[in-house]
Amino acid sequence: MKSDSNKIKKATISAEGLSRLISLKGEARQRLWEEAGKVQEKVVGKKVFFRGLIEFSNFCTKNCYYCGIRKDNRNIDRYDIPDDAILSAARFAYKNRYGSLVLQSGERSDDRFVERISRLLYEIKKLSKGELGITISLGEQTRETYKEWFKAGAHRYLLRIESSDEELYYRIHPRDEKHDYQTRLKCLYTLKELGYQTGTGVMIGLPFQTYEHLAKDLLFMKEFDVHMVGMGPYIEHHDTPLYRYREQLWPLQRRFEVALNMIATLRLLMPDINIAAATALQAIDPMGREKALKCGANIIMPNITPTANRKNYLLYENKPCTDEGADDCTNCLNVRIAMAGREVGYGEWGDSKHYRKKPPSIPPVGGRN
Ligand code: SAH
Ligand code: SF4
C-alpha cells in the first residue's frame, strides 16, 4: 500500500507522470482517488464550504464555441435578474450561513454593468454586515474594473483559462480581439496582483483535447500558483459550433472519470488549494459532485439563482437542479455531503489555505475573517 502511495506521488513530478495519472482506469484509478482523499483530509480537513451561486444574467458579448449562452445563439431567452432579487438570494445565503456567494454571468464590460456590479457588491456586504464572502466570475475586464470591484467588496475571482494550450484555446474560441489568449492570461495575473484570491480552471473532454493537454493544464495551475480551481467535464450544447465534433468526444462517463482524475491529481500536486466540485459533474452523474468531494474537492456551489431563470442559464445540456428551489438544494446537499464523509463549514469563508499562507503584497480592502 505504502509503495502505491509513493508511486502515485512520484508520478506528479513530471508531465508524463501527470498524463499517466489523469488517464488511469479501473483499480489504479481507485487508488489515486483514495490517495487524494487522504491528502485532502490531512491538509484541508473534512470540511467543505458552500458558495451560493447566483447566475444573474445570460446576456453575453462573447462567442465561445462551446457555450450555450454565447452571443450568437438566438434560440434562448435572455434574462437579467433585477437587483432586488439578487439581493434576496444573497440574504438567503446569509441567513442559511452559506459563508460566501458567487456572482456569475455572461461577459459584459459596459459602464452600466460595471457600476451595477459595484453597487451590488456594496449592498451585499452591507446586508450581511461584511460577513458574506463574495466571489465574482464575470470574465475579462480592465484592471480599473477589477480594482473597483475589489474595493467594493469582492475578494475572490474565478476566471477559467479554459485550456492553457494556446493552440487548443483557439480551436474552442474565435481567433479575434475579444477572445485573445494572451489577454485572458494577463487578466489572471492582474487579478492576483490586485490581491484577489484567484481561481482558474479548464474544461475536460473537449474536442481535440488530449491527456497531455490536461497534464499541461495542471502544470500551468502549479506554475501560476493558483489559489483555487474549478474544473469540470465539457458537455456539448446543440446550439454551439463545437457540437459538430460530438462524434469525436470521449463518452460522457469517461469525461466524468477523467474530471475526477484531474481533481485527485491536482489535490496531490497542490495539497492546500481550494478545489470546487463543478456543477457539470452532476449533469453526468447525480452523485457526481459528492464523488468529487471524496477525492480532492472541498468547495461546493449550491445554485441559489431564483428558480424562474435557472432554465435559461444553460451553458450546456442536461444542467441539473434547474427546477428546484434553493431550500430543496440545501436540504438535499446536507445529506449528500454527510454521505461523502464530509461536513459543511457553515458560516465560514473557507478561504484557500494556499492564499493565507502566501498573502498578496497588496492587502485586501474588503478584509478577511
Ligand atoms: N462568462 C464568464 C463566466 C460564465 S461561464 C466566463 O466565461 O468566464 C462559466 C464557465 O462555464 C466557463 O468558464 C466555462 O468553462 C464553463 N462552460 C461553458 N460552456 C460549457 C460547456 N458546454 N460545458 C462545460 N462547461 C462549460
Ligand atoms: Fe460568454 Fe462565458 Fe459563455 Fe464565453 S463561456 S460565451 S464568455 S458566458
mmCIF file of N, CA and C in Angstrom, residues 17-60:
data_model
loop_
_atom_site.group_PDB
_atom_site.id
_atom_site.type_symbol
_atom_site.label_atom_id
_atom_site.label_comp_id
_atom_site.label_asym_id
_atom_site.label_seq_id
_atom_site.Cartn_x
_atom_site.Cartn_y
_atom_site.Cartn_z
ATOM 1 N N GLY A 17 4.264 11.695 -16.044
ATOM 2 C CA GLY A 17 3.633 11.066 -14.873
ATOM 3 C C GLY A 17 2.217 11.599 -14.674
ATOM 4 N N LEU A 18 2.064 12.908 -14.854
ATOM 5 C CA LEU A 18 0.733 13.508 -14.671
ATOM 6 C C LEU A 18 -0.250 12.966 -15.707
ATOM 7 N N SER A 19 0.198 12.887 -16.970
ATOM 8 C CA SER A 19 -0.706 12.350 -18.000
ATOM 9 C C SER A 19 -1.124 10.933 -17.642
ATOM 10 N N ARG A 20 -0.168 10.175 -17.103
ATOM 11 C CA ARG A 20 -0.491 8.793 -16.734
ATOM 12 C C ARG A 20 -1.572 8.781 -15.645
ATOM 13 N N LEU A 21 -1.405 9.614 -14.645
ATOM 14 C CA LEU A 21 -2.395 9.641 -13.554
ATOM 15 C C LEU A 21 -3.773 10.056 -14.082
ATOM 16 N N ILE A 22 -3.765 11.075 -14.957
ATOM 17 C CA ILE A 22 -5.035 11.603 -15.474
ATOM 18 C C ILE A 22 -5.787 10.555 -16.298
ATOM 19 N N SER A 23 -5.017 9.634 -16.904
ATOM 20 C CA SER A 23 -5.660 8.658 -17.797
ATOM 21 C C SER A 23 -5.971 7.328 -17.101
ATOM 22 N N LEU A 24 -5.698 7.234 -15.796
ATOM 23 C CA LEU A 24 -5.887 5.950 -15.100
ATOM 24 C C LEU A 24 -7.322 5.438 -15.193
ATOM 25 N N LYS A 25 -7.423 4.095 -15.185
ATOM 26 C CA LYS A 25 -8.750 3.461 -15.196
ATOM 27 C C LYS A 25 -8.785 2.377 -14.126
ATOM 28 N N GLY A 26 -9.938 1.845 -13.867
ATOM 29 C CA GLY A 26 -10.096 0.657 -13.004
ATOM 30 C C GLY A 26 -9.517 0.821 -11.614
ATOM 31 N N GLU A 27 -8.843 -0.222 -11.137
ATOM 32 C CA GLU A 27 -8.350 -0.239 -9.745
ATOM 33 C C GLU A 27 -7.300 0.821 -9.466
ATOM 34 N N ALA A 28 -6.439 1.030 -10.445
ATOM 35 C CA ALA A 28 -5.366 2.009 -10.251
ATOM 36 C C ALA A 28 -5.972 3.385 -10.027
ATOM 37 N N ARG A 29 -7.045 3.659 -10.761
ATOM 38 C CA ARG A 29 -7.738 4.940 -10.622
ATOM 39 C C ARG A 29 -8.335 5.066 -9.215
ATOM 40 N N GLN A 30 -8.899 3.955 -8.737
ATOM 41 C CA GLN A 30 -9.470 3.932 -7.390
ATOM 42 C C GLN A 30 -8.422 4.315 -6.347
ATOM 43 N N ARG A 31 -7.216 3.779 -6.546
ATOM 44 C CA ARG A 31 -6.133 4.074 -5.581
ATOM 45 C C ARG A 31 -5.743 5.551 -5.639
ATOM 46 N N LEU A 32 -5.758 6.103 -6.852
ATOM 47 C CA LEU A 32 -5.458 7.541 -6.992
ATOM 48 C C LEU A 32 -6.496 8.359 -6.220
ATOM 49 N N TRP A 33 -7.760 8.012 -6.399
ATOM 50 C CA TRP A 33 -8.825 8.763 -5.729
ATOM 51 C C TRP A 33 -8.680 8.661 -4.209
ATOM 52 N N GLU A 34 -8.379 7.445 -3.739
ATOM 53 C CA GLU A 34 -8.233 7.248 -2.284
ATOM 54 C C GLU A 34 -7.060 8.063 -1.734
ATOM 55 N N GLU A 35 -5.972 8.021 -2.462
ATOM 56 C CA GLU A 35 -4.777 8.753 -2.032
ATOM 57 C C GLU A 35 -5.078 10.259 -1.942
ATOM 58 N N ALA A 36 -5.782 10.762 -2.952
ATOM 59 C CA ALA A 36 -6.115 12.195 -2.955
ATOM 60 C C ALA A 36 -7.052 12.530 -1.799
ATOM 61 N N GLY A 37 -8.000 11.635 -1.516
ATOM 62 C CA GLY A 37 -8.923 11.835 -0.397
ATOM 63 C C GLY A 37 -8.160 11.919 0.919
ATOM 64 N N LYS A 38 -7.136 11.075 1.054
ATOM 65 C CA LYS A 38 -6.335 11.088 2.289
ATOM 66 C C LYS A 38 -5.563 12.393 2.423
ATOM 67 N N VAL A 39 -4.937 12.809 1.337
ATOM 68 C CA VAL A 39 -4.166 14.063 1.371
ATOM 69 C C VAL A 39 -5.113 15.228 1.691
ATOM 70 N N GLN A 40 -6.288 15.199 1.086
ATOM 71 C CA GLN A 40 -7.289 16.243 1.351
ATOM 72 C C GLN A 40 -7.602 16.313 2.848
ATOM 73 N N GLU A 41 -7.926 15.168 3.452
ATOM 74 C CA GLU A 41 -8.277 15.160 4.883
ATOM 75 C C GLU A 41 -7.134 15.664 5.744
ATOM 76 N N LYS A 42 -5.925 15.261 5.360
ATOM 77 C CA LYS A 42 -4.767 15.645 6.159
ATOM 78 C C LYS A 42 -4.475 17.152 6.038
ATOM 79 N N VAL A 43 -4.572 17.673 4.849
ATOM 80 C CA VAL A 43 -4.141 19.061 4.641
ATOM 81 C C VAL A 43 -5.272 20.091 4.801
ATOM 82 N N VAL A 44 -6.430 19.859 4.181
ATOM 83 C CA VAL A 44 -7.506 20.851 4.312
ATOM 84 C C VAL A 44 -8.653 20.360 5.206
ATOM 85 N N GLY A 45 -8.596 19.115 5.626
ATOM 86 C CA GLY A 45 -9.594 18.580 6.556
ATOM 87 C C GLY A 45 -10.835 18.045 5.856
ATOM 88 N N LYS A 46 -11.828 17.671 6.684
ATOM 89 C CA LYS A 46 -13.055 17.067 6.141
ATOM 90 C C LYS A 46 -14.084 18.118 5.736
ATOM 91 N N LYS A 47 -13.808 19.368 6.108
ATOM 92 C CA LYS A 47 -14.817 20.405 5.857
ATOM 93 C C LYS A 47 -14.924 20.777 4.389
ATOM 94 N N VAL A 48 -16.165 20.978 3.948
ATOM 95 C CA VAL A 48 -16.361 21.559 2.623
ATOM 96 C C VAL A 48 -17.146 22.866 2.809
ATOM 97 N N PHE A 49 -16.894 23.795 1.935
ATOM 98 C CA PHE A 49 -17.503 25.116 2.097
ATOM 99 C C PHE A 49 -18.485 25.409 0.973
ATOM 100 N N PHE A 50 -19.553 26.101 1.350
ATOM 101 C CA PHE A 50 -20.584 26.485 0.387
ATOM 102 C C PHE A 50 -20.265 27.836 -0.243
ATOM 103 N N ARG A 51 -20.527 27.908 -1.525
ATOM 104 C CA ARG A 51 -20.546 29.204 -2.215
ATOM 105 C C ARG A 51 -21.888 29.245 -2.941
ATOM 106 N N GLY A 52 -22.827 30.012 -2.426
ATOM 107 C CA GLY A 52 -24.134 30.078 -3.075
ATOM 108 C C GLY A 52 -23.998 30.743 -4.444
ATOM 109 N N LEU A 53 -24.376 30.020 -5.478
ATOM 110 C CA LEU A 53 -24.146 30.514 -6.840
ATOM 111 C C LEU A 53 -25.358 31.251 -7.399
ATOM 112 N N ILE A 54 -25.152 32.510 -7.792
ATOM 113 C CA ILE A 54 -26.221 33.284 -8.425
ATOM 114 C C ILE A 54 -25.826 33.581 -9.868
ATOM 115 N N GLU A 55 -26.485 32.916 -10.792
ATOM 116 C CA GLU A 55 -26.216 33.132 -12.222
ATOM 117 C C GLU A 55 -27.205 34.201 -12.663
ATOM 118 N N PHE A 56 -26.813 35.459 -12.494
ATOM 119 C CA PHE A 56 -27.834 36.507 -12.552
ATOM 120 C C PHE A 56 -28.197 37.003 -13.951
ATOM 121 N N SER A 57 -27.382 36.682 -14.938
ATOM 122 C CA SER A 57 -27.755 37.102 -16.295
ATOM 123 C C SER A 57 -27.078 36.230 -17.347
ATOM 124 N N ASN A 58 -27.816 35.962 -18.429
ATOM 125 C CA ASN A 58 -27.202 35.186 -19.515
ATOM 126 C C ASN A 58 -26.932 36.047 -20.752
ATOM 127 N N PHE A 59 -26.960 37.363 -20.579
ATOM 128 C CA PHE A 59 -26.524 38.220 -21.690
ATOM 129 C C PHE A 59 -25.006 38.118 -21.792
ATOM 130 N N CYS A 60 -24.501 37.923 -22.976
ATOM 131 C CA CYS A 60 -23.059 37.796 -23.130
ATOM 132 C C CYS A 60 -22.605 38.422 -24.436
#
